[in-house]
Amino acid sequence: MSNNGEIGHPIIIAGAGIGGLTAALSLRAQGHEIVLMDKARQLSEVGAGLQLSPNACSVLDQLGLLEDLAPYAYAPDFVKIWSAKSGEELARVTMGAFLKERHGYPFWEIHRADLQRVLLERVQATDGISLRLSSEVLDLEASPYDPLTCIFQDEEVTGNLHCKALIGADGVWSKTRRLVPGHEDAHFSGQVAYRATVPIDAVPARWRQDANLWFHKSAHLVHYPVRGGRELNIVGLVEESWKDETWSAKANKETLLKIFRDWPTEVRNLLTIPETWLKWALCSVSAAGPWTHGSIALIGDAAHAMLPFMAQGAGMSIEDAAVLAQHMPQNVDNIPAAFRAFERQRKDRVQHIQGISFKNARTFHYGGAMAFARDTVLRLSKPESLAARFDDIYGWTPGQ
Ligand SMILES: Cc1cc2nc3c(=O)[nH]c(=O)nc-3n(C[C@H](O)[C@H](O)[C@H](O)COP(=O)(O)OP(=O)(O)OC[C@H]3O[C@@H](n4cnc5c(N)ncnc54)[C@H](O)[C@@H]3O)c2cc1C
C-alpha cells in the first residue's frame, strides 16, 4: 500500500452521514481533494433527534457552521430525570447557559436531518469536494504500485477510482470495516428505539421545554424539542429481540403502548399523540478493535458505534473527523503513519465514552433495590454537580 501523500489523487470518503460530511470539510480545509460517496440516492429527511454537546459544537464552530445551525437547534435549560414508577421528578441536570459558560460552546438538541442538511450545503458550496450519490463503496484494491483503487457500485455499473486513501464513514453497518483486518461486526444489544416527532403545539405545555428522561424497569423514555423548538422528538428505548439493518422500520403503536402500559397516564397520553412510530435496532461496534489499516481509516459508527445512552454517537464521529484531519496536512508523506497516530489519539477517549454508554444501558433500566439506590443518589444530587460530572466529555476541543 502507498506510503506517501500522492498529492495528485483524491481521498475517498465512503458515507455522507454526519462523520463523513464533517471529515470532507475538515480534510478539504487541509488542502486535500475529496470524493465523498454515499450509497443513498438522496440524503433525505430520515432520522430524528441528536445531541450536539459542547465538544461537538467546538468542531462545528471551527468549520464556521454554528450560526447556520442555530435556527434549527434547541438548547434545554435542564435535563429533568423522572421515575416512571412513581411519576416523581428525581433530579435536574443544569444545561443551557451553565454549560455554555463552562465549556465555551452550547449544548444543543437538533434533528439529524437539519444537521446533515447544513453540513451538506457547506460541502456543496466548497470547491474541491465532489459528492457522488448512489455510489456504494465495495472494496479497495492495493498493489505495490501507487495509487490505490476504490471499487464502487453506482446505479448501473461497478466503477473504480484511484485514490490516495479511503475513509470509511459508512455507519454502523459499514462495508469498509471488512477492509480492516481483525475488526468485529456490529453487535445487536437486545434493545430497540421507537421514535416519533410531532409538532410542538400538539403536546401539553409542560413538555414543550427542556429535555426529559424517564427511567423504568427494562425501558426508558427521552423527549425534547428539536427544529428550533418547533417539534418534539420522542424516543422510547425498550428491550426487544427484533433487529434489522434499517433506521426507519415502521413500528406498531399498539405494541409500544402495551410495553408502556404501567407508566404514568401523562406519559402514555404523550405516546398516543404521534400517528406514526418508527423503530431501529440498537447495535454497537467495539471501539477496542482496529480502526485503521494502511491507507484506510474508519471513523464514527463504522469504527465504534455506541448505544445512545450517553448521546455521543454523532459527537464522536464529528470529533474523529476533526482529529483525523489534524493528522493529515496536505503534504503528509506517510498516510498509514498519520492514520495510526489518529487512532492512538482517539482510542482511549472513545472507549471511555462507549463504556459509559454500556453502563448507562444497565442503570437506566434497573428495577427493585438497584433502582431504589439509583433514585436515592439522584434525589440527593445537585443539578450543577450532575452536569459537571461530564466535564471531561463536554470540555474537549479539537486543539486538545
Ligand atoms: C438514515 C439515518 C438515520 C439516522 N437516524 C438517527 C436517529 O434518529 N437518532 C440517532 O441517534 N442516530 C441516528 N442515525 C445514526 C447517527 O447519524 C450516527 O450514529 C452518528 O451520527 C454517527 O454518524 P456516522 O457518520 O458515523 O454514520 P451515519 O450518520 O450513520 O452515516 C453513514 C452514511 O454512510 C452511508 N453508507 C453506508 N454504507 C455505505 C457504503 N458502502 N458506501 C457509501 N456510503 C455508505 C449511509 O447511507 C449513511 O449516509 C441515523 C443514521 C442514518 C444513516
Tab-separated table of C-alpha atoms and ligand atoms in Angstrom:
chain	number	residue	atom	x	y	z
A	1	MET	CA	0.000	0.000	0.000
A	2	SER	CA	1.085	3.587	-0.654
A	3	ASN	CA	3.357	5.148	1.881
A	4	ASN	CA	3.274	8.657	0.577
A	5	GLY	CA	0.814	11.516	0.200
A	6	GLU	CA	0.156	11.146	-3.573
A	7	ILE	CA	-0.872	14.742	-3.984
A	8	GLY	CA	-2.442	14.080	-7.396
A	9	HIS	CA	-5.139	11.704	-6.149
A	10	PRO	CA	-8.173	12.415	-4.004
A	11	ILE	CA	-9.092	10.997	-0.638
A	12	ILE	CA	-12.299	8.990	-0.968
A	13	ILE	CA	-14.764	9.116	1.890
A	14	ALA	CA	-17.388	6.349	1.990
A	15	GLY	CA	-20.568	7.736	3.592
A	16	ALA	CA	-22.004	11.257	3.613
A	17	GLY	CA	-23.512	10.939	7.080
A	18	ILE	CA	-22.562	13.165	9.996
A	19	GLY	CA	-18.937	11.977	10.262
A	20	GLY	CA	-18.312	11.739	6.504
A	21	LEU	CA	-19.571	15.249	5.769
A	22	THR	CA	-17.550	16.704	8.659
A	23	ALA	CA	-14.453	14.806	7.512
A	24	ALA	CA	-14.892	16.101	3.947
A	25	LEU	CA	-14.933	19.704	5.202
A	26	SER	CA	-12.081	19.177	7.677
A	27	LEU	CA	-9.796	17.376	5.190
A	28	ARG	CA	-10.592	19.896	2.464
A	29	ALA	CA	-9.551	22.664	4.851
A	30	GLN	CA	-6.134	20.948	4.944
A	31	GLY	CA	-5.962	21.201	1.132
A	32	HIS	CA	-6.888	17.655	0.019
A	33	GLU	CA	-9.115	16.874	-2.962
A	34	ILE	CA	-12.102	14.900	-1.704
A	35	VAL	CA	-14.543	12.494	-3.340
A	36	LEU	CA	-17.449	11.843	-0.995
A	37	MET	CA	-19.599	8.830	-1.921
A	38	ASP	CA	-22.888	7.736	-0.416
A	39	LYS	CA	-24.946	4.738	-1.383
A	40	ALA	CA	-28.186	6.661	-0.815
A	41	ARG	CA	-29.913	8.121	-3.884
A	42	GLN	CA	-30.558	11.278	-1.948
A	43	LEU	CA	-29.734	12.403	1.553
A	44	SER	CA	-33.356	12.647	2.611
A	45	GLU	CA	-35.210	13.634	5.745
A	46	VAL	CA	-34.533	10.427	7.673
A	47	GLY	CA	-33.805	10.230	11.372
A	48	ALA	CA	-34.815	12.119	14.459
A	49	GLY	CA	-33.154	13.944	17.336
A	50	LEU	CA	-29.436	14.030	18.132
A	51	GLN	CA	-27.379	15.803	20.795
A	52	LEU	CA	-24.652	18.248	19.870
A	53	SER	CA	-22.813	18.762	23.141
A	54	PRO	CA	-20.131	21.487	23.577
A	55	ASN	CA	-17.340	19.156	22.388
A	56	ALA	CA	-19.086	18.578	19.042
A	57	CYS	CA	-20.066	22.242	18.777
A	58	SER	CA	-16.408	23.247	19.170
A	59	VAL	CA	-15.602	21.367	15.916
A	60	LEU	CA	-18.632	22.794	14.130
A	61	ASP	CA	-17.566	26.258	15.268
A	62	GLN	CA	-14.103	25.688	13.821
A	63	LEU	CA	-15.809	24.912	10.500
A	64	GLY	CA	-17.847	28.119	10.812
A	65	LEU	CA	-21.169	26.266	10.990
A	66	LEU	CA	-22.659	27.224	14.367
A	67	GLU	CA	-24.504	30.255	13.015
A	68	ASP	CA	-26.075	28.200	10.218
A	69	LEU	CA	-27.153	25.511	12.684
A	70	ALA	CA	-28.517	27.827	15.384
A	71	PRO	CA	-32.022	28.326	13.867
A	72	TYR	CA	-32.572	24.526	13.929
A	73	ALA	CA	-31.145	23.861	17.380
A	74	TYR	CA	-32.827	23.798	20.781
A	75	ALA	CA	-30.800	24.470	23.949
A	76	PRO	CA	-32.501	22.918	27.012
A	77	ASP	CA	-32.081	24.713	30.343
A	78	PHE	CA	-32.333	21.380	32.173
A	79	VAL	CA	-32.434	17.654	31.665
A	80	LYS	CA	-35.197	16.549	34.029
A	81	ILE	CA	-34.906	12.968	35.259
A	82	TRP	CA	-38.137	11.228	36.222
A	83	SER	CA	-39.157	7.963	37.845
A	84	ALA	CA	-41.782	6.361	35.620
A	85	LYS	CA	-42.729	4.095	38.519
A	86	SER	CA	-43.785	6.921	40.848
A	87	GLY	CA	-44.160	9.800	38.355
A	88	GLU	CA	-41.812	11.855	40.553
A	89	GLU	CA	-39.101	14.194	39.253
A	90	LEU	CA	-35.927	12.692	40.744
A	91	ALA	CA	-33.328	15.250	39.696
A	92	ARG	CA	-32.397	18.031	37.289
A	93	VAL	CA	-29.177	18.433	35.384
A	94	THR	CA	-28.312	22.070	34.662
A	95	MET	CA	-27.562	22.667	30.978
A	96	GLY	CA	-28.133	25.864	28.954
A	97	ALA	CA	-26.112	28.921	29.983
A	98	PHE	CA	-24.262	26.922	32.670
A	99	LEU	CA	-22.655	24.550	30.139
A	100	LYS	CA	-22.036	27.280	27.592
A	101	GLU	CA	-20.180	29.359	30.154
A	102	ARG	CA	-18.274	26.360	31.486
A	103	HIS	CA	-17.123	24.974	28.144
A	104	GLY	CA	-17.447	27.904	25.741
A	105	TYR	CA	-19.931	26.176	23.409
A	106	PRO	CA	-23.652	25.353	23.617
A	107	PHE	CA	-25.404	22.055	24.303
A	108	TRP	CA	-27.961	21.603	21.537
A	109	GLU	CA	-30.711	19.178	20.607
A	110	ILE	CA	-31.103	19.010	16.834
A	111	HIS	CA	-32.901	16.925	14.222
A	112	ARG	CA	-30.388	14.737	12.352
A	113	ALA	CA	-31.844	15.853	9.022
A	114	ASP	CA	-31.204	19.541	9.867
A	115	LEU	CA	-27.619	18.819	10.896
A	116	GLN	CA	-26.987	16.738	7.786
A	117	ARG	CA	-28.549	19.377	5.507
A	118	VAL	CA	-26.438	22.223	6.928
A	119	LEU	CA	-23.256	20.140	6.553
A	120	LEU	CA	-24.281	19.090	3.044
A	121	GLU	CA	-24.966	22.663	1.920
A	122	ARG	CA	-21.488	23.660	3.052
A	123	VAL	CA	-19.965	20.649	1.262
A	124	GLN	CA	-21.811	21.558	-1.949
A	125	ALA	CA	-20.552	25.140	-1.686
A	126	THR	CA	-16.924	24.029	-1.231
A	127	ASP	CA	-14.643	23.666	-4.262
A	128	GLY	CA	-12.536	20.538	-4.204
A	129	ILE	CA	-15.199	18.240	-2.718
A	130	SER	CA	-17.063	16.120	-5.234
A	131	LEU	CA	-20.224	14.428	-3.933
A	132	ARG	CA	-21.406	11.242	-5.613
A	133	LEU	CA	-24.727	9.816	-4.516
A	134	SER	CA	-25.978	6.321	-5.454
A	135	SER	CA	-22.354	5.182	-5.099
A	136	GLU	CA	-21.745	2.331	-2.684
A	137	VAL	CA	-18.114	1.723	-1.813
A	138	LEU	CA	-17.411	-2.003	-2.038
A	139	ASP	CA	-13.709	-2.616	-1.938
A	140	LEU	CA	-10.221	-1.201	-2.151
A	141	GLU	CA	-7.524	-2.757	-4.272
A	142	ALA	CA	-3.927	-2.161	-3.345
A	143	SER	CA	-0.861	-3.027	-5.338
A	144	PRO	CA	2.823	-2.469	-4.676
A	145	TYR	CA	2.461	0.413	-7.103
A	146	ASP	CA	0.515	3.579	-6.358
A	147	PRO	CA	-2.261	4.583	-6.392
A	148	LEU	CA	-4.985	2.611	-4.594
A	149	THR	CA	-8.135	1.706	-6.492
A	150	CYS	CA	-11.531	2.102	-4.857
A	151	ILE	CA	-14.270	-0.144	-6.254
A	152	PHE	CA	-17.810	1.165	-6.031
A	153	GLN	CA	-21.244	0.330	-7.352
A	154	ASP	CA	-23.357	3.095	-8.805
A	155	GLU	CA	-26.927	2.637	-10.059
A	156	GLU	CA	-25.922	0.702	-13.141
A	157	VAL	CA	-22.287	-0.310	-13.157
A	158	THR	CA	-19.362	-1.170	-10.996
A	159	GLY	CA	-16.831	1.625	-11.214
A	160	ASN	CA	-13.340	2.245	-9.947
A	161	LEU	CA	-11.454	5.347	-8.982
A	162	HIS	CA	-7.852	5.918	-7.944
A	163	CYS	CA	-7.276	7.484	-4.570
A	164	LYS	CA	-4.518	8.065	-2.044
A	165	ALA	CA	-6.602	6.995	0.967
A	166	LEU	CA	-10.046	5.714	1.909
A	167	ILE	CA	-12.009	6.947	4.919
A	168	GLY	CA	-14.768	4.531	5.967
A	169	ALA	CA	-17.538	6.751	7.370
A	170	ASP	CA	-20.271	4.367	6.337
A	171	GLY	CA	-22.024	3.918	9.640
A	172	VAL	CA	-22.864	1.067	11.962
A	173	TRP	CA	-23.439	-1.481	9.160
A	174	SER	CA	-20.218	-0.468	7.421
A	175	LYS	CA	-18.878	-2.384	4.428
A	176	THR	CA	-15.470	-0.703	4.576
A	177	ARG	CA	-14.956	-2.155	8.072
A	178	ARG	CA	-14.238	-5.500	6.397
A	179	LEU	CA	-11.169	-3.904	4.799
A	180	VAL	CA	-9.591	-3.525	8.243
A	181	PRO	CA	-8.438	-6.996	9.316
A	182	GLY	CA	-9.404	-8.003	12.831
A	183	HIS	CA	-12.395	-5.702	13.134
A	184	GLU	CA	-15.594	-7.215	14.512
A	185	ASP	CA	-19.092	-6.849	13.079
A	186	ALA	CA	-21.821	-4.751	14.677
A	187	HIS	CA	-23.335	-6.401	17.753
A	188	PHE	CA	-27.103	-6.202	18.460
A	189	SER	CA	-27.778	-5.017	22.016
A	190	GLY	CA	-31.205	-6.620	22.508
A	191	GLN	CA	-32.710	-3.126	22.662
A	192	VAL	CA	-34.822	-1.230	20.177
A	193	ALA	CA	-35.554	2.509	19.897
A	194	TYR	CA	-39.091	3.604	18.969
A	195	ARG	CA	-39.087	7.157	17.696
A	196	ALA	CA	-41.526	9.830	16.577
A	197	THR	CA	-41.614	13.595	16.114
A	198	VAL	CA	-44.747	15.739	16.492
A	199	PRO	CA	-45.499	19.476	16.155
A	200	ILE	CA	-44.791	21.125	19.496
A	201	ASP	CA	-48.319	22.589	19.632
A	202	ALA	CA	-49.708	19.050	19.744
A	203	VAL	CA	-48.175	18.326	23.177
A	204	PRO	CA	-49.133	19.676	26.613
A	205	ALA	CA	-47.356	22.953	27.516
A	206	ARG	CA	-45.242	21.336	30.247
A	207	TRP	CA	-43.447	19.113	27.728
A	208	ARG	CA	-42.570	21.941	25.340
A	209	GLN	CA	-39.300	22.775	27.024
A	210	ASP	CA	-36.196	21.081	28.478
A	211	ALA	CA	-35.079	17.522	27.892
A	212	ASN	CA	-36.921	14.849	29.856
A	213	LEU	CA	-35.551	11.431	30.725
A	214	TRP	CA	-37.781	8.771	32.316
A	215	PHE	CA	-36.485	5.577	33.931
A	216	HIS	CA	-38.448	2.363	34.435
A	217	LYS	CA	-37.640	-1.299	34.674
A	218	SER	CA	-36.447	-2.580	31.274
A	219	ALA	CA	-37.267	0.643	29.405
A	220	HIS	CA	-36.664	4.361	29.366
A	221	LEU	CA	-38.069	7.335	27.512
A	222	VAL	CA	-36.499	10.580	26.295
A	223	HIS	CA	-38.289	13.611	24.852
A	224	TYR	CA	-37.042	17.043	23.923
A	225	PRO	CA	-37.760	19.785	21.362
A	226	VAL	CA	-35.902	19.902	18.040
A	227	ARG	CA	-36.144	22.091	14.898
A	228	GLY	CA	-35.605	25.277	16.875
A	229	GLY	CA	-38.342	24.238	19.335
A	230	ARG	CA	-40.997	23.654	16.648
A	231	GLU	CA	-41.230	19.855	17.057
A	232	LEU	CA	-40.953	17.401	19.933
A	233	ASN	CA	-38.702	14.368	19.490
A	234	ILE	CA	-39.873	11.311	21.451
A	235	VAL	CA	-37.783	8.138	21.782
A	236	GLY	CA	-38.747	5.057	23.794
A	237	LEU	CA	-35.942	2.539	24.369
A	238	VAL	CA	-37.129	-0.966	25.136
A	239	GLU	CA	-35.806	-4.493	25.383
A	240	GLU	CA	-36.934	-6.383	22.287
A	241	SER	CA	-35.462	-9.113	20.102
A	242	TRP	CA	-36.443	-7.582	16.709
A	243	LYS	CA	-33.498	-6.490	14.615
A	244	ASP	CA	-32.948	-5.245	11.111
A	245	GLU	CA	-30.367	-3.097	9.320
A	246	THR	CA	-32.530	-0.003	8.927
A	247	TRP	CA	-33.102	3.319	10.677
A	248	SER	CA	-36.745	3.598	9.754
A	249	ALA	CA	-38.760	0.394	10.141
A	250	LYS	CA	-42.448	1.020	10.647
A	251	ALA	CA	-43.316	0.361	14.305
A	252	ASN	CA	-46.629	-0.733	15.764
A	253	LYS	CA	-48.062	1.939	18.096
A	254	GLU	CA	-50.234	-0.583	19.942
A	255	THR	CA	-47.149	-2.686	20.735
A	256	LEU	CA	-45.412	0.396	22.107
A	257	LEU	CA	-48.411	1.360	24.264
A	258	LYS	CA	-48.545	-2.185	25.585
A	259	ILE	CA	-44.889	-2.006	26.639
A	260	PHE	CA	-45.585	1.293	28.443
A	261	ARG	CA	-48.906	0.148	29.958
A	262	ASP	CA	-47.865	0.658	33.597
A	263	TRP	CA	-46.310	4.096	33.023
A	264	PRO	CA	-47.904	7.341	34.297
A	265	THR	CA	-51.016	8.418	32.357
A	266	GLU	CA	-49.408	11.692	31.245
A	267	VAL	CA	-46.587	9.726	29.584
A	268	ARG	CA	-49.000	7.325	27.930
A	269	ASN	CA	-51.009	10.314	26.690
A	270	LEU	CA	-47.833	11.709	25.132
A	271	LEU	CA	-47.149	8.390	23.394
A	272	THR	CA	-50.636	8.354	21.837
A	273	ILE	CA	-50.054	11.700	20.048
A	274	PRO	CA	-47.840	10.576	17.115
A	275	GLU	CA	-49.786	8.758	14.405
A	276	THR	CA	-46.667	7.086	13.086
A	277	TRP	CA	-43.837	5.451	15.020
A	278	LEU	CA	-40.602	4.182	13.511
A	279	LYS	CA	-38.010	1.967	15.125
A	280	TRP	CA	-34.399	0.907	14.823
A	281	ALA	CA	-32.369	-1.829	16.495
A	282	LEU	CA	-29.565	-0.561	18.742
A	283	CYS	CA	-26.208	-2.005	17.720
A	284	SER	CA	-22.667	-1.314	18.825
A	285	VAL	CA	-19.204	-1.928	17.426
A	286	SER	CA	-16.404	-2.455	19.916
A	287	ALA	CA	-14.058	0.534	19.918
A	288	ALA	CA	-11.280	-1.828	21.017
A	289	GLY	CA	-10.914	-3.281	17.510
A	290	PRO	CA	-8.528	-1.807	14.928
A	291	TRP	CA	-9.765	1.305	13.119
A	292	THR	CA	-7.030	1.657	10.526
A	293	HIS	CA	-5.129	-0.489	8.062
A	294	GLY	CA	-2.539	1.066	5.768
A	295	SER	CA	-4.239	3.925	3.948
A	296	ILE	CA	-7.726	3.033	5.214
A	297	ALA	CA	-9.200	4.686	8.317
A	298	LEU	CA	-12.617	4.082	9.860
A	299	ILE	CA	-14.378	6.909	11.691
A	300	GLY	CA	-17.641	7.318	13.606
A	301	ASP	CA	-20.086	4.421	13.811
A	302	ALA	CA	-18.079	2.364	11.314
A	303	ALA	CA	-15.222	2.239	13.845
A	304	HIS	CA	-17.070	2.325	17.164
A	305	ALA	CA	-20.888	2.627	17.036
A	306	MET	CA	-22.168	3.133	20.569
A	307	LEU	CA	-25.510	2.754	22.288
A	308	PRO	CA	-27.275	6.143	22.531
A	309	PHE	CA	-27.206	6.191	26.365
A	310	MET	CA	-24.588	8.919	26.597
A	311	ALA	CA	-25.853	10.676	23.444
A	312	GLN	CA	-22.344	10.913	21.983
A	313	GLY	CA	-22.578	8.895	18.726
A	314	ALA	CA	-22.763	11.935	16.448
A	315	GLY	CA	-20.329	13.842	18.679
A	316	MET	CA	-17.663	11.141	18.433
A	317	SER	CA	-17.940	10.981	14.628
A	318	ILE	CA	-17.550	14.773	14.481
A	319	GLU	CA	-14.538	14.669	16.825
A	320	ASP	CA	-12.978	11.813	14.790
A	321	ALA	CA	-13.268	13.873	11.606
A	322	ALA	CA	-11.514	16.864	13.163
A	323	VAL	CA	-8.678	14.828	14.690
A	324	LEU	CA	-8.138	12.760	11.545
A	325	ALA	CA	-7.741	15.962	9.524
A	326	GLN	CA	-5.233	17.336	12.039
A	327	HIS	CA	-3.002	14.351	11.308
A	328	MET	CA	-3.328	14.914	7.553
A	329	PRO	CA	-1.666	18.125	6.426
A	330	GLN	CA	-1.675	18.497	2.634
A	331	ASN	CA	1.975	17.466	2.387
A	332	VAL	CA	1.564	14.375	4.602
A	333	ASP	CA	4.252	11.966	3.487
A	334	ASN	CA	3.160	8.824	5.296
A	335	ILE	CA	-0.605	8.337	5.367
A	336	PRO	CA	-0.581	4.952	7.175
A	337	ALA	CA	1.500	6.508	9.963
A	338	ALA	CA	-0.857	9.511	10.114
A	339	PHE	CA	-3.861	7.179	10.391
A	340	ARG	CA	-2.187	5.137	13.130
A	341	ALA	CA	-1.476	8.338	15.059
A	342	PHE	CA	-5.143	9.343	14.669
A	343	GLU	CA	-6.264	6.000	16.088
A	344	ARG	CA	-3.847	6.228	19.009
A	345	GLN	CA	-5.024	9.723	19.872
A	346	ARG	CA	-8.726	8.840	19.789
A	347	LYS	CA	-8.947	5.340	21.195
A	348	ASP	CA	-8.914	5.891	24.960
A	349	ARG	CA	-11.470	8.667	24.830
A	350	VAL	CA	-13.879	6.773	22.585
A	351	GLN	CA	-13.541	3.566	24.614
A	352	HIS	CA	-14.179	5.534	27.803
A	353	ILE	CA	-17.372	7.070	26.417
A	354	GLN	CA	-18.526	3.791	24.896
A	355	GLY	CA	-18.019	2.237	28.345
A	356	ILE	CA	-20.256	4.879	29.973
A	357	SER	CA	-22.939	4.207	27.350
A	358	PHE	CA	-22.859	0.470	28.141
A	359	LYS	CA	-23.045	1.213	31.868
A	360	ASN	CA	-25.983	3.578	31.400
A	361	ALA	CA	-27.742	0.890	29.363
A	362	ARG	CA	-27.888	-1.112	32.591
A	363	THR	CA	-28.526	1.620	35.181
A	364	PHE	CA	-31.304	3.331	33.174
A	365	HIS	CA	-33.280	0.074	33.180
A	366	TYR	CA	-32.750	-1.023	36.795
A	367	GLY	CA	-35.663	-2.399	38.806
A	368	GLY	CA	-36.080	-3.250	42.523
A	369	ALA	CA	-33.304	-2.435	45.015
A	370	MET	CA	-30.893	-1.215	42.333
A	371	ALA	CA	-33.473	1.282	41.047
A	372	PHE	CA	-34.124	2.427	44.623
A	373	ALA	CA	-30.403	3.059	45.191
A	374	ARG	CA	-30.035	4.884	41.848
A	375	ASP	CA	-33.061	7.089	42.561
A	376	THR	CA	-31.834	7.918	46.080
A	377	VAL	CA	-28.479	9.090	44.747
A	378	LEU	CA	-30.227	11.202	42.108
A	379	ARG	CA	-32.559	12.815	44.677
A	380	LEU	CA	-29.532	13.895	46.716
A	381	SER	CA	-27.568	15.250	43.737
A	382	LYS	CA	-27.270	18.935	42.908
A	383	PRO	CA	-28.258	19.991	39.358
A	384	GLU	CA	-24.911	21.630	38.651
A	385	SER	CA	-22.807	18.812	40.056
A	386	LEU	CA	-24.697	16.343	37.834
A	387	ALA	CA	-23.737	18.493	34.815
A	388	ALA	CA	-20.119	18.830	35.977
A	389	ARG	CA	-19.747	15.025	36.043
A	390	PHE	CA	-19.318	15.169	32.278
A	391	ASP	CA	-16.692	17.923	32.151
A	392	ASP	CA	-14.166	15.574	30.556
A	393	ILE	CA	-16.597	14.743	27.751
A	394	TYR	CA	-18.093	18.188	27.130
A	395	GLY	CA	-14.868	20.155	27.723
A	396	TRP	CA	-12.984	18.560	24.811
A	397	THR	CA	-11.940	20.821	21.936
A	398	PRO	CA	-10.147	19.975	18.662
A	399	GLY	CA	-6.996	21.681	19.938
A	400	GLN	CA	-6.502	19.009	22.632
B	1	LIG	C1	-30.625	7.415	7.654
B	1	LIG	C2	-30.079	7.519	9.073
B	1	LIG	C3	-30.930	7.917	10.113
B	1	LIG	C4	-30.432	8.010	11.426
B	1	LIG	N1	-31.268	8.392	12.437
B	1	LIG	C5	-30.787	8.517	13.695
B	1	LIG	C6	-31.645	8.944	14.773
B	1	LIG	O1	-32.813	9.219	14.585
B	1	LIG	N2	-31.117	9.042	16.029
B	1	LIG	C7	-29.798	8.723	16.276
B	1	LIG	O2	-29.360	8.821	17.421
B	1	LIG	N3	-28.984	8.324	15.270
B	1	LIG	C8	-29.441	8.214	14.005
B	1	LIG	N4	-28.608	7.813	12.997
B	1	LIG	C9	-27.205	7.469	13.345
B	1	LIG	C10	-26.342	8.666	13.586
B	1	LIG	O3	-26.361	9.540	12.478
B	1	LIG	C11	-24.951	8.143	13.839
B	1	LIG	O4	-24.996	7.257	14.960
B	1	LIG	C12	-23.932	9.198	14.189
B	1	LIG	O5	-24.276	10.443	13.674
B	1	LIG	C13	-22.547	8.791	13.667
B	1	LIG	O6	-22.525	9.079	12.277
B	1	LIG	P1	-21.659	8.376	11.174
B	1	LIG	O7	-21.247	9.454	10.236
B	1	LIG	O8	-20.628	7.511	11.729
B	1	LIG	O9	-22.688	7.425	10.396
B	1	LIG	P2	-24.085	7.779	9.757
B	1	LIG	O10	-24.544	9.153	10.106
B	1	LIG	O11	-24.958	6.628	10.077
B	1	LIG	O12	-23.783	7.823	8.172
B	1	LIG	C14	-23.378	6.708	7.420
B	1	LIG	C15	-23.606	7.021	5.938
B	1	LIG	O13	-22.922	6.041	5.161
B	1	LIG	C16	-23.719	5.682	4.051
B	1	LIG	N5	-23.233	4.355	3.617
B	1	LIG	C17	-23.403	3.166	4.224
B	1	LIG	N6	-22.692	2.200	3.589
B	1	LIG	C18	-22.068	2.802	2.529
B	1	LIG	C19	-21.165	2.358	1.539
B	1	LIG	N7	-20.736	1.086	1.474
B	1	LIG	N8	-20.719	3.258	0.618
B	1	LIG	C20	-21.094	4.561	0.660
B	1	LIG	N9	-21.948	5.032	1.625
B	1	LIG	C21	-22.407	4.181	2.537
B	1	LIG	C22	-25.127	5.738	4.589
B	1	LIG	O14	-26.070	5.902	3.554
B	1	LIG	C23	-25.047	6.974	5.516
B	1	LIG	O15	-25.374	8.156	4.819
B	1	LIG	C24	-29.066	7.693	11.683
B	1	LIG	C25	-28.227	7.294	10.636
B	1	LIG	C26	-28.719	7.213	9.328
B	1	LIG	C27	-27.790	6.788	8.189
